[in-house]
Amino acid sequence: MISNWKTCQLGELVTFTSGGTPSKKKAEYWNGSIPWISAKTMKDEHISTSDLMISEEGLKNGSRLAPQGSILFLIRGSGLFNGIPICLVDKPVAFNQDVKCINSISEIENKYVFYWLLSQASTLSAIVGVTTIGAGKFDMDVIKRLEISYPEKEVRNEIIRIADAISDKIRLNTAINENLRLQAA
């Protein structure tokens, strides 16, 4: 029953961590084994790799690691005008300054927050602002004040189970369609 759900501000349930970009002038920071995520990498709901890789030195000198199970949320970039990239981290990845890593500091599971954020796509699209260079951006104070409702743990687990099943089916159908497209080419 929805009347039993609690409501609070998103910022009360999670932390938002900024990423960074190691200096591109230092070759030793790049071409390592750590996937480095930027807006152009955030194409799917799940993320574990990237075309760009950084080294341990690059991680220590300019970036940050998003742990498995955390959420990556694009907060700045022209891509925000075409959708709101939100990814669940399947394997630890580094990320740049246009992305925030979200992690629960409460009893609410990251996956519940992830699916809730996905469900808020139209609300999020409506509050995208514009930078001085014309790129999209979020005001993090506004994001932290978004009201999130959540039920008791058993109901959250059922919501997560159903959302996972739907997400898995979509990923499987996408893979099948891509395979069929490649076979037809």
PDB file of C-alpha atoms in Angstrom, residues 105-179:
ATOM      1  CA  ILE A 105      24.186   6.027   3.015  1.00  0.00           C
ATOM      2  CA  SER A 106      20.897   4.608   4.263  1.00  0.00           C
ATOM      3  CA  GLU A 107      18.969   1.358   4.331  1.00  0.00           C
ATOM      4  CA  ILE A 108      17.801   2.043   0.763  1.00  0.00           C
ATOM      5  CA  GLU A 109      19.558  -0.125  -1.798  1.00  0.00           C
ATOM      6  CA  ASN A 110      21.515   1.472  -4.653  1.00  0.00           C
ATOM      7  CA  LYS A 111      19.460  -0.572  -7.121  1.00  0.00           C
ATOM      8  CA  TYR A 112      16.236   0.899  -5.767  1.00  0.00           C
ATOM      9  CA  VAL A 113      17.677   4.428  -6.167  1.00  0.00           C
ATOM     10  CA  PHE A 114      18.891   3.490  -9.672  1.00  0.00           C
ATOM     11  CA  TYR A 115      15.467   2.332 -10.829  1.00  0.00           C
ATOM     12  CA  TRP A 116      13.827   5.294  -9.123  1.00  0.00           C
ATOM     13  CA  LEU A 117      16.146   7.688 -10.992  1.00  0.00           C
ATOM     14  CA  LEU A 118      15.327   5.937 -14.284  1.00  0.00           C
ATOM     15  CA  SER A 119      11.631   6.359 -13.509  1.00  0.00           C
ATOM     16  CA  GLN A 120      12.192  10.101 -13.030  1.00  0.00           C
ATOM     17  CA  ALA A 121      13.552  10.718 -16.557  1.00  0.00           C
ATOM     18  CA  SER A 122      10.882  13.264 -17.524  1.00  0.00           C
ATOM     19  CA  THR A 123      11.205  15.118 -14.208  1.00  0.00           C
ATOM     20  CA  LEU A 124      14.982  15.189 -14.590  1.00  0.00           C
ATOM     21  CA  SER A 125      14.754  16.346 -18.232  1.00  0.00           C
ATOM     22  CA  ALA A 126      12.523  19.219 -17.134  1.00  0.00           C
ATOM     23  CA  ILE A 127      15.126  20.552 -14.672  1.00  0.00           C
ATOM     24  CA  VAL A 128      18.200  20.433 -16.937  1.00  0.00           C
ATOM     25  CA  GLY A 129      19.779  23.885 -16.951  1.00  0.00           C
ATOM     26  CA  VAL A 130      22.250  25.364 -19.419  1.00  0.00           C
ATOM     27  CA  THR A 131      25.923  26.257 -18.910  1.00  0.00           C
ATOM     28  CA  THR A 132      27.466  29.438 -20.332  1.00  0.00           C
ATOM     29  CA  ILE A 133      28.767  27.393 -23.293  1.00  0.00           C
ATOM     30  CA  GLY A 134      25.340  25.896 -24.015  1.00  0.00           C
ATOM     31  CA  ALA A 135      25.821  22.441 -22.503  1.00  0.00           C
ATOM     32  CA  GLY A 136      23.245  20.895 -20.196  1.00  0.00           C
ATOM     33  CA  LYS A 137      23.787  20.828 -16.448  1.00  0.00           C
ATOM     34  CA  PHE A 138      22.042  19.910 -13.234  1.00  0.00           C
ATOM     35  CA  ASP A 139      21.968  22.073 -10.142  1.00  0.00           C
ATOM     36  CA  MET A 140      23.057  19.514  -7.543  1.00  0.00           C
ATOM     37  CA  ASP A 141      21.157  21.305  -4.767  1.00  0.00           C
ATOM     38  CA  VAL A 142      17.945  20.734  -6.751  1.00  0.00           C
ATOM     39  CA  ILE A 143      18.846  17.075  -7.357  1.00  0.00           C
ATOM     40  CA  LYS A 144      19.538  16.523  -3.658  1.00  0.00           C
ATOM     41  CA  ARG A 145      16.135  18.017  -2.785  1.00  0.00           C
ATOM     42  CA  LEU A 146      14.177  15.692  -5.103  1.00  0.00           C
ATOM     43  CA  GLU A 147      11.615  13.778  -3.097  1.00  0.00           C
ATOM     44  CA  ILE A 148      11.942  10.018  -3.257  1.00  0.00           C
ATOM     45  CA  SER A 149       9.308   7.666  -1.870  1.00  0.00           C
ATOM     46  CA  TYR A 150      10.125   4.158  -0.783  1.00  0.00           C
ATOM     47  CA  PRO A 151       8.324   1.206   0.793  1.00  0.00           C
ATOM     48  CA  GLU A 152       9.497  -1.329   3.353  1.00  0.00           C
ATOM     49  CA  LYS A 153      12.424  -3.590   2.449  1.00  0.00           C
ATOM     50  CA  GLU A 154      10.365  -6.584   1.264  1.00  0.00           C
ATOM     51  CA  VAL A 155       8.415  -4.443  -1.200  1.00  0.00           C
ATOM     52  CA  ARG A 156      11.614  -2.702  -2.388  1.00  0.00           C
ATOM     53  CA  ASN A 157      13.173  -6.114  -3.023  1.00  0.00           C
ATOM     54  CA  GLU A 158      10.156  -7.149  -5.097  1.00  0.00           C
ATOM     55  CA  ILE A 159      10.306  -3.897  -7.089  1.00  0.00           C
ATOM     56  CA  ILE A 160      14.022  -4.475  -7.712  1.00  0.00           C
ATOM     57  CA  ARG A 161      13.384  -8.114  -8.737  1.00  0.00           C
ATOM     58  CA  ILE A 162      10.728  -7.098 -11.282  1.00  0.00           C
ATOM     59  CA  ALA A 163      12.779  -4.160 -12.617  1.00  0.00           C
ATOM     60  CA  ASP A 164      15.854  -6.430 -12.947  1.00  0.00           C
ATOM     61  CA  ALA A 165      13.807  -8.970 -14.933  1.00  0.00           C
ATOM     62  CA  ILE A 166      12.540  -6.274 -17.291  1.00  0.00           C
ATOM     63  CA  SER A 167      16.025  -4.766 -17.654  1.00  0.00           C
ATOM     64  CA  ASP A 168      17.559  -8.199 -18.347  1.00  0.00           C
ATOM     65  CA  LYS A 169      14.907  -8.909 -21.008  1.00  0.00           C
ATOM     66  CA  ILE A 170      15.564  -5.568 -22.706  1.00  0.00           C
ATOM     67  CA  ARG A 171      19.328  -6.249 -22.707  1.00  0.00           C
ATOM     68  CA  LEU A 172      18.753  -9.737 -24.151  1.00  0.00           C
ATOM     69  CA  ASN A 173      16.426  -8.411 -26.872  1.00  0.00           C
ATOM     70  CA  THR A 174      18.935  -5.685 -27.735  1.00  0.00           C
ATOM     71  CA  ALA A 175      21.714  -8.280 -28.076  1.00  0.00           C
ATOM     72  CA  ILE A 176      19.509 -10.513 -30.252  1.00  0.00           C
ATOM     73  CA  ASN A 177      18.556  -7.577 -32.481  1.00  0.00           C
ATOM     74  CA  GLU A 178      22.206  -6.541 -32.841  1.00  0.00           C
ATOM     75  CA  ASN A 179      23.158 -10.116 -33.739  1.00  0.00           C
TER      76      ASN A 179
END
